[in-house]
Amino acid sequence: MKFTGSQRLSALILLAFFCPICLWAGGVNADKSIERKLFIDALMSKMTLDEKLGQLNLLAWDGSLQTGAAANSGVSEKVKNGLVGGLFNIESKSTRMEIQKLAVEQSRLGIPIIFAQDVIHGHRTVFPIPLALSCSWDTELIERTARAAATEAASDGIDWVFSPMVDVSRDPRWGRVAEGAGEDPYLGSLIAKAMVKGYQGEDMAQPGAVMACVKHFALYGAGESGRDYNTVDMSEIKMFQDYLPPYRAAVDAGVGSVMTAFNDINGVPATSNKWLIDDVLRKDWGFDGFIATDYTAIREMGAHGIGDLETCSALALDAGIDMDMVSEGFVNTLKNSLEKGTVSMDEIDQACRRVLEAKYQLGLFDDPFLRLKDNIAEEGQNEEFMNLALEAARKSAVLLKNESSVLPLTKGQKIAVVGPLADSKKATMGTWVLNGDTSQVITVLEGLRKRTAVSYVKGARLTDDEALAKLIGYPMDEQSSEELIEEAIEVATFADVVVAVLGESAVMNGEAASLADINLQASQKELLQKLVETGKPVVLVLLTGRPLTLEWEDANCAAILQCWSAGSQTGNAVADILYGDFNPSGKLTMSFPRKVGQVPVYYSMKTTGRPFWEGVKYTSRYLDVPNTPLYPFGFGLSYTSFDVSDIQLDKNAFAENDTLTATINLTNTGEMAGEETVQLYLRDLEASVTRPRKELKHFQKVFLKPGETKTVRFKITVDDLMFYNSELEYQAEAGEFRVEIGLNSESTKTAIFEFVD
Ligand code: BGC
């Protein structure tokens, strides 16, 4: 008998064939999980060992982006033979359709393929890169972008997205900070949750929903020296306190799958880390979805020095991995390991069951072509999503400087636009846009041109560094840097304001794009210096995927707008902001160091036993640079100004079942309506272990008209005071706490309260 997998009906017929009582259970009992179990039991009883191993095999499409040591080939043949469970990064829907037909019509049991894709910040409509989106501090907006991405991906035949990436990172040298939500576990957790909800909705089988995959479990963002894929060695307190919460939040939000990380953790690769996968993720957190490796991560355990492919595959399965991405270690070696007794049939069955359960939850057994049909996307959706992309790009931009109110620009001013990124669609879209619709992308130049006639020249090469240019595939300009700069000075001379659009191309951040020097490229810096020398006010618009070191720029440019790679609507958003039609409200989610030597520099560092003390030598400090970042976490200017009143506490002490309310009044003291993000931080002043100098615990976004005042109240509960002690117990300890409320992490109002047993 052949399992077609095409209809619920046929699934139930299959059930009836093997187990009539199951049909009764499936038809009468509304409990979906029982029905699912019976269905999968029946299916698995029909599967050979090879077919089971096939379900654990997650392959990259022939010729797709190769990000690891190996690629796959002969994929169609393997699909026909039932040796593939999932496929990712296939370019077109028609190919997905062909493959699904092969799987369903030509493989022995007709088990559908699960199609995955790196949908990281939008699919066709490109939203700001995740780091940018996080600067909106708007989880509802972020959820909507994930939902839109899911809708577009699902109508393109994609079932499963390799997102959200929730790796906390405090190292801007690491290119992949572009893909995450920055340095803070609390904000990162809220965003993780929002994205999972956005992708999966209430029911993954519903139209427009896909399965999310939280990655990279775990601690991928903490690699030594910011070098991609590098080793992680970290205390358990720090892991649980600072790095694991966002993964946990995704699990609590019901994420369907988890991807493990490339790195090792305290000596054990994440991909074979039984403690991490089995004890923490499965047992402690109760995760019951399936777990895939990252690209060739099992094979790479060989390079980690763990053993050959067979050994590593057995270790990974034993640790709890269900799907092997690209390595083909499971499909090719687990049979041997089974014979030798290094893995058990139960382990293989369990992994296979989890993959089949995911397919079931996605509705693929009801209809393998569910997401492959025509016209799932609704009419008018493109416009709706473009409006969303505009809203997201506007809210992600962070105004870092605005001297003498050079911004907003006024109508009638003559504008010169310069910079190698001003008209670059790729830099505008950013990293990981496999299916982004380039034709819909508005560059900064295009956005400004819709407003006014501007003169434009490129002004500089992206980089003068030939080795770097070769690595990132940048074709060196024929014009020399001197010629390009000369042209720029000429247009600047005739302008009232210069808008310099500088930063990073899309491949200068993201995966395998670590940098030891996070200054602007010398070619661009030189351009900027020459522009500043003209005496014209220079507005620096930065398109980057990471914080750069901007001391010189901060001292010399009239204004700086950190726009990031903000997606399809970047140009319109920048024009809206520069001309004051949108008042910037973004707040940094990563600290910007003054010098790269400060890294890691983050707001929640500890004080040490010798906190910095001005004028005292033997305190924790640098001789050549302040300890503080140039722009702190939570920082971002507005065109208006806000005043935060002193903090009022409703009591000075509270106990476990009680709450404490901290209140401030926020007043818009400027002349433009605007939105602020009021942030609340806590410091535990008496604890059994050393604690961060402050931790974000709450925030509220508040919109105020000029002159308006609103009262902002935060409720503090015992949950906000909890932390991991040296026994790794999560608890709150009695003692004194400091509450800080402000508009960024460094400039705050403070008050003291006590927590009593
Ligand atoms: C990346 C993952 C990505 C995977 C599949 C890997 O190189 O680390 O984030 O999902 O490739 O493309």
Short mmCIF file of C-alpha atoms in Angstrom, two decimals, residues 134-451:
data_model
loop_
_atom_site.label_atom_id
_atom_site.label_comp_id
_atom_site.label_asym_id
_atom_site.label_seq_id
_atom_site.Cartn_x
_atom_site.Cartn_y
_atom_site.Cartn_z
CA SER A 134 14.89 45.59 17.81
CA CYS A 135 15.70 49.31 18.07
CA SER A 136 12.01 50.02 17.65
CA TRP A 137 11.42 48.36 21.04
CA ASP A 138 8.02 47.64 19.54
CA THR A 139 7.22 43.97 19.96
CA GLU A 140 3.79 44.30 18.43
CA LEU A 141 5.33 45.79 15.28
CA ILE A 142 7.95 43.05 15.21
CA GLU A 143 5.25 40.40 15.49
CA ARG A 144 3.44 41.96 12.54
CA THR A 145 6.61 41.86 10.41
CA ALA A 146 7.07 38.18 11.25
CA ARG A 147 3.46 37.50 10.36
CA ALA A 148 3.86 39.29 7.02
CA ALA A 149 7.06 37.35 6.30
CA ALA A 150 5.24 34.12 7.14
CA THR A 151 2.36 35.00 4.84
CA GLU A 152 4.67 35.69 1.92
CA ALA A 153 6.86 32.67 2.62
CA ALA A 154 3.88 30.36 3.00
CA SER A 155 2.42 31.51 -0.28
CA ASP A 156 5.76 30.66 -1.85
CA GLY A 157 5.61 27.06 -0.67
CA ILE A 158 7.75 27.44 2.46
CA ASP A 159 6.70 25.57 5.60
CA TRP A 160 9.49 26.32 7.98
CA VAL A 161 11.65 29.42 8.54
CA PHE A 162 15.08 29.42 10.15
CA SER A 163 14.19 32.33 12.42
CA PRO A 164 14.20 33.93 14.97
CA MET A 165 17.87 34.18 15.73
CA VAL A 166 17.97 35.14 19.40
CA ASP A 167 21.67 34.92 20.18
CA VAL A 168 22.47 37.65 22.69
CA SER A 169 25.67 39.37 21.63
CA ARG A 170 27.81 42.06 23.14
CA ASP A 171 30.48 42.05 20.51
CA PRO A 172 30.00 44.23 17.43
CA ARG A 173 32.98 42.60 15.76
CA TRP A 174 30.71 39.60 15.20
CA GLY A 175 28.94 40.15 11.87
CA ARG A 176 25.89 38.23 12.96
CA VAL A 177 24.82 40.83 15.50
CA ALA A 178 22.86 42.09 12.48
CA GLU A 179 20.58 39.06 12.78
CA GLY A 180 19.71 39.32 16.46
CA ALA A 181 18.12 41.67 18.94
CA GLY A 182 21.25 43.06 20.56
CA GLU A 183 22.79 42.76 23.99
CA ASP A 184 19.91 42.47 26.41
CA PRO A 185 18.24 39.22 27.50
CA TYR A 186 15.00 40.82 28.67
CA LEU A 187 14.26 42.75 25.47
CA GLY A 188 15.62 39.82 23.44
CA SER A 189 13.16 37.48 25.14
CA LEU A 190 10.17 39.69 24.39
CA ILE A 191 11.24 39.91 20.76
CA ALA A 192 11.82 36.14 20.51
CA LYS A 193 8.31 35.55 21.74
CA ALA A 194 6.80 38.11 19.37
CA MET A 195 8.53 36.57 16.37
CA VAL A 196 7.47 33.03 17.20
CA LYS A 197 3.88 34.20 17.57
CA GLY A 198 4.10 36.11 14.32
CA TYR A 199 5.43 33.19 12.31
CA GLN A 200 3.37 30.39 13.78
CA GLY A 201 0.12 32.11 14.71
CA GLU A 202 -2.32 30.06 16.75
CA ASP A 203 -2.17 27.04 14.47
CA MET A 204 0.67 26.29 12.09
CA ALA A 205 -1.63 24.52 9.67
CA GLN A 206 -3.64 27.68 9.06
CA PRO A 207 -3.09 29.73 5.89
CA GLY A 208 -0.21 32.15 6.19
CA ALA A 209 1.46 30.34 9.07
CA VAL A 210 4.83 28.61 9.07
CA MET A 211 6.92 26.85 11.68
CA ALA A 212 9.58 28.95 13.37
CA CYS A 213 13.03 27.69 14.31
CA VAL A 214 14.79 29.42 17.16
CA LYS A 215 18.54 29.50 16.67
CA HIS A 216 21.43 29.05 17.34
CA PHE A 217 21.16 27.01 20.49
CA ALA A 218 23.16 28.07 22.30
CA LEU A 219 25.45 31.01 23.03
CA TYR A 220 26.53 31.43 19.42
CA GLY A 221 26.73 35.19 20.02
CA ALA A 222 29.35 34.81 22.71
CA GLY A 223 32.16 33.39 20.59
CA GLU A 224 35.62 34.47 21.72
CA SER A 225 36.93 37.68 20.18
CA GLY A 226 33.87 38.20 18.00
CA ARG A 227 35.17 35.74 15.43
CA ASP A 228 32.39 33.74 13.83
CA TYR A 229 31.99 30.09 14.89
CA ASN A 230 34.49 30.58 17.71
CA THR A 231 34.65 28.81 21.06
CA VAL A 232 32.46 29.73 24.02
CA ASP A 233 33.62 29.24 27.57
CA MET A 234 31.19 30.66 30.07
CA SER A 235 30.05 30.22 33.65
CA GLU A 236 26.64 28.65 34.12
CA ILE A 237 25.40 31.65 36.07
CA LYS A 238 26.15 33.93 33.13
CA MET A 239 24.59 31.50 30.68
CA PHE A 240 21.36 31.20 32.59
CA GLN A 241 21.21 34.83 33.58
CA ASP A 242 22.21 36.57 30.37
CA TYR A 243 22.32 34.27 27.37
CA LEU A 244 19.72 31.51 27.66
CA PRO A 245 16.55 33.53 28.44
CA PRO A 246 15.64 34.41 24.81
CA TYR A 247 15.82 30.76 23.68
CA ARG A 248 13.70 29.85 26.66
CA ALA A 249 11.20 32.59 25.80
CA ALA A 250 10.86 31.15 22.30
CA VAL A 251 10.26 27.69 23.76
CA ASP A 252 7.69 29.07 26.18
CA ALA A 253 5.99 30.77 23.22
CA GLY A 254 5.61 27.35 21.59
CA VAL A 255 8.32 27.44 18.94
CA GLY A 256 8.09 24.30 16.81
CA SER A 257 11.80 23.71 16.26
CA VAL A 258 15.26 24.60 17.49
CA MET A 259 18.54 24.82 15.58
CA THR A 260 21.72 24.06 17.46
CA ALA A 261 24.83 26.22 17.19
CA PHE A 262 28.20 25.61 15.54
CA ASN A 263 30.24 26.55 18.61
CA ASP A 264 31.38 24.43 21.47
CA ILE A 265 30.36 25.31 25.00
CA ASN A 266 32.79 24.66 27.81
CA GLY A 267 34.45 22.00 25.70
CA VAL A 268 31.44 20.23 24.20
CA PRO A 269 30.05 21.16 20.76
CA ALA A 270 26.50 22.51 21.10
CA THR A 271 25.39 19.95 18.50
CA SER A 272 26.36 16.97 20.67
CA ASN A 273 25.81 18.64 24.01
CA LYS A 274 23.54 16.28 25.88
CA TRP A 275 23.40 18.49 28.95
CA LEU A 276 22.28 21.46 26.87
CA ILE A 277 19.85 19.63 24.61
CA ASP A 278 18.45 16.93 26.80
CA ASP A 279 18.73 18.26 30.34
CA VAL A 280 18.17 21.96 29.79
CA LEU A 281 16.08 22.22 26.64
CA ARG A 282 14.00 19.07 26.80
CA LYS A 283 13.75 18.21 30.48
CA ASP A 284 13.98 21.57 32.28
CA TRP A 285 12.22 23.69 29.68
CA GLY A 286 9.86 21.00 28.43
CA PHE A 287 10.58 21.53 24.73
CA ASP A 288 8.74 18.89 22.72
CA GLY A 289 9.35 20.02 19.14
CA PHE A 290 12.19 18.86 16.94
CA ILE A 291 15.82 19.89 16.88
CA ALA A 292 17.94 20.37 13.78
CA THR A 293 21.64 21.05 13.56
CA ASP A 294 23.09 24.04 11.77
CA TYR A 295 24.72 23.64 8.36
CA THR A 296 27.16 20.68 8.43
CA ALA A 297 27.48 21.05 12.20
CA ILE A 298 27.78 17.28 12.71
CA ARG A 299 30.52 17.02 10.10
CA GLU A 300 32.24 20.00 11.74
CA MET A 301 32.48 18.12 15.00
CA GLY A 302 35.33 16.35 13.22
CA ALA A 303 37.18 19.64 12.93
CA HIS A 304 36.36 20.35 16.58
CA GLY A 305 38.42 17.21 17.18
CA ILE A 306 35.64 14.92 18.38
CA GLY A 307 35.91 12.07 15.89
CA ASP A 308 34.83 10.76 12.50
CA LEU A 309 31.40 11.31 10.96
CA GLU A 310 30.03 8.08 12.38
CA THR A 311 31.12 8.88 15.93
CA CYS A 312 29.85 12.46 15.69
CA SER A 313 26.51 11.41 14.21
CA ALA A 314 25.96 8.90 17.00
CA LEU A 315 26.87 11.50 19.62
CA ALA A 316 24.54 14.07 18.09
CA LEU A 317 21.61 11.65 17.94
CA ASP A 318 22.27 10.57 21.49
CA ALA A 319 22.35 14.19 22.61
CA GLY A 320 18.87 14.65 21.15
CA ILE A 321 19.32 15.98 17.61
CA ASP A 322 16.46 14.97 15.31
CA MET A 323 17.53 16.40 11.97
CA ASP A 324 20.99 16.52 10.49
CA MET A 325 21.47 19.56 8.25
CA VAL A 326 23.63 18.83 5.18
CA SER A 327 26.19 16.51 6.85
CA GLU A 328 24.32 13.33 5.77
CA GLY A 329 25.91 11.70 8.78
CA PHE A 330 22.61 10.34 10.12
CA VAL A 331 21.49 8.85 6.83
CA ASN A 332 24.85 7.31 6.04
CA THR A 333 26.25 6.16 9.36
CA LEU A 334 23.51 5.55 11.94
CA LYS A 335 22.77 2.09 10.53
CA ASN A 336 26.32 1.07 11.37
CA SER A 337 26.07 2.64 14.79
CA LEU A 338 22.85 0.76 15.39
CA GLU A 339 24.54 -2.52 14.54
CA LYS A 340 27.41 -1.66 16.87
CA GLY A 341 25.01 -0.64 19.60
CA THR A 342 26.29 2.94 19.93
CA VAL A 343 22.78 4.21 19.17
CA SER A 344 19.44 2.54 19.77
CA MET A 345 16.39 2.02 17.60
CA ASP A 346 14.42 3.96 20.19
CA GLU A 347 16.58 7.01 19.62
CA ILE A 348 16.11 6.80 15.85
CA ASP A 349 12.37 6.26 16.22
CA GLN A 350 12.04 9.17 18.56
CA ALA A 351 13.81 11.54 16.18
CA CYS A 352 11.76 10.29 13.24
CA ARG A 353 8.56 10.71 15.19
CA ARG A 354 9.39 14.30 16.04
CA VAL A 355 10.02 15.19 12.41
CA LEU A 356 6.77 13.53 11.35
CA GLU A 357 4.91 15.31 14.12
CA ALA A 358 6.15 18.64 12.82
CA LYS A 359 4.93 17.79 9.33
CA TYR A 360 1.62 16.77 10.80
CA GLN A 361 1.28 20.00 12.74
CA LEU A 362 2.06 21.95 9.59
CA GLY A 363 -0.85 20.27 7.85
CA LEU A 364 1.40 18.50 5.35
CA PHE A 365 -0.25 15.12 5.80
CA ASP A 366 -3.61 16.70 5.16
CA ASP A 367 -2.30 18.36 2.07
CA PRO A 368 1.37 18.24 1.04
CA PHE A 369 0.66 21.06 -1.42
CA LEU A 370 -0.95 23.28 1.18
CA ARG A 371 1.57 26.10 0.72
CA LEU A 372 2.29 25.33 -2.91
CA LYS A 373 -1.04 26.34 -4.37
CA ASP A 374 -1.49 29.47 -6.43
CA ASN A 375 -2.64 32.81 -5.18
CA ILE A 376 -2.62 32.26 -1.48
CA ALA A 377 -1.46 35.83 -0.99
CA GLU A 378 -4.39 38.16 -0.87
CA GLU A 379 -4.85 41.06 -3.17
CA GLY A 380 -3.63 44.36 -1.83
CA GLN A 381 -1.26 42.59 0.48
CA ASN A 382 1.80 43.95 -1.25
CA GLU A 383 0.73 47.48 -0.42
CA GLU A 384 -0.12 46.53 3.13
CA PHE A 385 3.29 44.94 3.60
CA MET A 386 5.10 47.87 2.00
CA ASN A 387 3.36 50.20 4.45
CA LEU A 388 4.47 47.92 7.23
CA ALA A 389 8.03 47.98 5.89
CA LEU A 390 7.87 51.78 5.91
CA GLU A 391 6.59 51.88 9.48
CA ALA A 392 9.29 49.43 10.55
CA ALA A 393 12.10 51.31 8.82
CA ARG A 394 11.00 54.62 10.34
CA LYS A 395 10.77 53.16 13.84
CA SER A 396 14.10 51.32 13.60
CA ALA A 397 16.23 54.35 12.80
CA VAL A 398 18.15 55.84 15.72
CA LEU A 399 19.13 59.50 15.76
CA LEU A 400 22.56 59.60 17.38
CA LYS A 401 23.37 63.27 17.02
CA ASN A 402 21.60 66.43 15.92
CA GLU A 403 23.71 69.50 16.56
CA SER A 404 22.05 72.91 16.40
CA SER A 405 18.94 71.19 15.07
CA VAL A 406 20.40 70.74 11.60
CA LEU A 407 17.63 68.20 11.23
CA PRO A 408 14.89 68.25 10.16
CA LEU A 409 15.94 69.72 6.84
CA THR A 410 13.88 72.58 5.56
CA LYS A 411 12.23 72.76 2.19
CA GLY A 412 14.22 74.73 -0.32
CA GLN A 413 17.63 73.78 1.08
CA LYS A 414 20.02 72.56 -1.58
CA ILE A 415 20.98 68.97 -0.79
CA ALA A 416 24.02 67.04 -1.97
CA VAL A 417 23.83 63.29 -1.51
CA VAL A 418 27.13 61.41 -1.51
CA GLY A 419 28.34 57.98 -0.59
CA PRO A 420 28.81 54.52 -2.06
CA LEU A 421 25.69 53.23 -0.29
CA ALA A 422 23.31 56.06 -1.22
CA ASP A 423 21.99 54.15 -4.20
CA SER A 424 22.89 50.58 -3.29
CA LYS A 425 19.84 48.33 -3.24
CA LYS A 426 21.83 45.49 -1.73
CA ALA A 427 23.18 47.47 1.22
CA THR A 428 19.70 48.85 1.73
CA MET A 429 18.22 45.37 2.00
CA GLY A 430 21.02 43.96 4.18
CA THR A 431 22.12 40.45 4.97
CA TRP A 432 20.06 37.27 4.35
CA VAL A 433 17.60 38.27 1.70
CA LEU A 434 17.28 35.16 -0.40
CA ASN A 435 13.99 36.14 -2.00
CA GLY A 436 13.82 39.88 -1.39
CA ASP A 437 12.23 41.74 -4.25
CA THR A 438 14.98 44.11 -5.30
CA SER A 439 12.73 45.96 -7.73
CA GLN A 440 10.66 47.27 -4.82
CA VAL A 441 13.59 48.58 -2.80
CA ILE A 442 13.82 52.35 -2.38
CA THR A 443 17.36 53.54 -1.76
CA VAL A 444 18.14 56.66 0.25
CA LEU A 445 18.89 58.54 -2.96
CA GLU A 446 15.59 57.50 -4.51
CA GLY A 447 13.70 58.43 -1.35
CA LEU A 448 15.25 61.88 -1.21
CA ARG A 449 14.75 62.45 -4.92
CA LYS A 450 11.03 61.98 -4.45
CA ARG A 451 11.18 65.02 -2.16
#
